[in-house]
DNA sequence: CTGTTAGCGCCTTCAG
DNA sequence: CTGAAGGCGCTAACAG
């Protein structure tokens, strides 16, 4: 038996244009035209619209897009950790821009796993998203090459392209880290420790570079014993901080490269009742409510989302006749903020 | 001229099954079968897979779903404020469950506007999402009725259905508020103020009810002058708190119904150097880092997302032959947590 | 102004 | 095991 076909009253399947047409006594084309606001006589239009209402008809945008040869009107957003407020701000920024252009956001969460990212990207392309904003989970990016993706434009967030030609929105990792570290040095500290994520991550490497540069510019050289790279969650960061502070010659100040680490370190300093000064990267709500001073290299994650979406949109407008090899790279600046007096 | 059609080397459009078939010297049907892992001779299969690889072909899931009469394999998630960490946790929970079933999440952000919610829901239905999880922006819900939505299942989060038959996942607003308030009363406070969102919101009303009940159960009656309902952002909450604390007879403790208000109030208490005790609803990261004690009715927002997704999935499995009138309502419990010693 | 034909990319059904 | 015909819901392109 045919799956649907009838205007059946209890019909479970959604009504189609033909159902509307039958009910209004016109052809499907006329219904299509009415829905597109094309020239149709007022009387016919009314009959059609009535039928639409009575049937609760909604045009199937999926079929429509297929016929029009358009893609889905959706853009993919692939992030490493949806649960992190940072990424939700980013998502919000992207959503706001996409929304204005009638585009919807499809979400993907990789949990930092390259394999998941790989599958997700593939799935999104199969679903014919118009484009994708990706926060890469690892350093390998070949699977993000628009060429192998059938031309679906990709914009990278937080990480620059490596071996592929795509646009990217970055944060001024180097500048922010340098400024934050310099702030500690300017306050007279000569023993500034470093707690950062692994150097394989672009942001980690850049922020470390900034830390080092600030020292050099002050005629100093950081001591390797005060450097810890690797921890990337609050408890591990706390443990690393403790290790540094437990030394015979503990650093008098610490610079942390992201908000997970800053929080873990803050907790530890506070627990030990140490007087260690603290600077970090990534702002967080309530940083101003803490009971000890802290310096943060701050920026707006929403800005990354907005910019990335804008880059993507401009690619979409260009269409496939884009000039290849002309990729853009935007850098969102950071601001130094002093909290807690 | 035909838009595509050729296996053109620089062909801009994505290759179709026919392109693959032509290249492999078979019919499109055979390609389809290979991709579905149906019975095809090993030799043919190899030829097809080679052509697939060479062309970078990906099956168009959109067209496939259309033909199969299936919907999109996506579920809509409509929230009031993506930027709020609460909702990103919720989204993460929902994503994790959806992911396991091969479903993708499509995001919608209403900014609390009923009109946006209306449009979004309509758009998502037109895009043929399999179902939707909605955090209602207002109290009107008629537009969320699956009946008028062509049978697309809806699950409400944070708010119970009003006049429509849908599943819902709620928080124990009443119990949490009662417990938090009772905690303040048990500590000897007899002047507990209330700072909450408008009573038109379900959560606001329920939490107020809990606050009141705790008083009653202690043989007390809250004083109207200590009650402020309406503010829903940090600065407004701070102003309302200040007003209460500036009174000749200020409350000695305050209960706040969400984390925005708790933060605003906390800031104000701290600024004034007041000794006011504080309890709130909604946990937040770093609550433990504050320098004064605070009691929180805590729960896991991710749990709401997971539960909501599970309810939705079970509806999807039932199919349209669901027993109507048998809606489910889940309540996520809260736990009282004491921070700051 | 309205209808007919054809086909987007894919898959079910029925032949071979 | 493989192919040809037909159609999912919709809309260009052409009639009339």
XYZ file of C-alpha atoms in Angstrom, chain A residues 192-340:
149
model
C 56.999 33.968 37.630
C 55.921 30.361 37.168
C 54.018 29.041 34.153
C 51.134 26.609 34.101
C 49.923 25.778 30.633
C 48.355 23.239 28.386
C 50.470 21.041 26.168
C 52.592 22.798 23.548
C 50.986 20.694 20.831
C 47.970 22.950 21.081
C 48.419 26.136 19.155
C 47.015 28.311 21.906
C 49.263 26.627 24.436
C 52.357 27.186 22.367
C 51.539 30.796 21.614
C 50.757 31.659 25.174
C 53.980 30.110 26.287
C 55.790 32.166 23.705
C 54.163 35.295 25.123
C 55.226 34.353 28.618
C 58.770 33.891 27.457
C 58.836 37.071 25.415
C 57.708 39.197 28.341
C 60.641 37.874 30.288
C 63.108 38.514 27.541
C 61.871 42.026 27.091
C 62.493 42.601 30.778
C 65.985 41.190 30.394
C 65.012 38.030 32.211
C 64.955 34.361 31.448
C 62.280 32.126 33.010
C 63.533 29.213 35.029
C 62.568 25.823 33.634
C 61.787 24.501 37.106
C 58.906 26.935 37.329
C 57.314 25.767 34.137
C 54.600 23.130 34.017
C 52.970 22.195 30.750
C 50.251 19.630 30.327
C 47.484 19.864 32.901
C 44.224 20.882 31.352
C 41.623 20.504 34.017
C 41.034 22.078 37.374
C 42.302 19.321 39.701
C 45.416 18.583 37.678
C 46.204 22.263 37.520
C 45.776 22.512 41.270
C 48.201 19.661 41.785
C 50.764 21.239 39.481
C 50.420 24.565 41.250
C 50.931 22.914 44.583
C 54.073 21.269 43.367
C 55.479 24.632 42.352
C 54.467 26.317 45.562
C 55.892 23.530 47.687
C 59.371 24.091 46.348
C 62.141 25.480 48.521
C 62.283 28.427 46.132
C 58.676 28.837 45.051
C 57.744 31.344 42.367
C 56.222 34.512 43.799
C 53.785 34.749 40.909
C 52.097 32.371 38.466
C 50.747 32.752 34.973
C 48.067 30.289 33.843
C 47.130 29.858 30.210
C 43.433 29.160 30.477
C 40.591 29.490 32.868
C 40.599 25.850 33.971
C 44.155 26.249 35.136
C 43.615 29.636 36.646
C 40.801 28.268 38.768
C 42.749 25.251 39.919
C 45.728 27.390 40.781
C 43.658 30.002 42.513
C 42.112 27.322 44.658
C 45.493 25.994 45.631
C 47.019 29.377 46.430
C 44.037 30.159 48.563
C 44.138 26.826 50.342
C 47.790 27.241 51.169
C 47.248 30.812 52.242
C 50.147 31.771 49.994
C 50.738 35.337 48.881
C 51.515 34.262 45.339
C 50.342 36.704 42.677
C 48.228 35.292 39.873
C 47.560 36.103 36.251
C 45.611 34.075 33.743
C 44.148 33.839 30.274
C 40.396 33.693 29.510
C 37.964 35.715 31.476
C 35.311 34.112 33.619
C 32.162 35.325 35.197
C 32.649 36.322 38.798
C 36.362 36.749 38.522
C 35.627 40.025 40.257
C 34.121 38.283 43.238
C 37.250 36.493 44.273
C 38.888 37.596 47.473
C 42.405 38.056 46.125
C 43.703 40.099 43.240
C 44.051 38.464 39.882
C 45.019 39.712 36.439
C 43.330 38.312 33.375
C 44.036 38.527 29.669
C 40.414 38.860 28.688
C 38.517 38.683 25.413
C 35.028 38.030 24.194
C 34.445 34.448 23.058
C 31.227 35.601 21.422
C 33.342 37.736 19.138
C 35.100 34.660 17.846
C 31.779 33.093 17.006
C 30.485 36.198 15.299
C 33.623 36.725 13.270
C 33.828 33.096 12.263
C 30.219 33.159 11.130
C 30.850 36.331 9.154
C 33.827 34.839 7.397
C 31.791 31.791 6.578
C 28.931 33.860 5.239
C 31.170 35.855 2.998
C 32.479 32.602 1.556
C 28.958 31.410 1.000
C 28.101 34.575 -0.844
C 31.133 34.198 -3.057
C 29.938 30.778 -4.006
C 32.149 28.073 -5.423
C 33.761 30.586 -7.755
C 35.908 31.807 -4.910
C 39.483 32.716 -5.480
C 41.379 29.923 -3.843
C 44.556 30.604 -1.981
C 43.214 33.810 -0.575
C 42.400 32.854 2.966
C 41.796 35.287 5.734
C 42.953 35.239 9.298
C 41.331 37.401 11.950
C 42.807 37.975 15.366
C 40.636 38.962 18.286
C 42.546 41.197 20.683
C 42.784 40.699 24.417
C 42.507 43.226 27.199
C 44.266 43.091 30.514
C 41.845 43.258 33.417
C 42.666 43.562 37.091
C 40.231 41.994 39.502
C 40.038 42.016 43.270
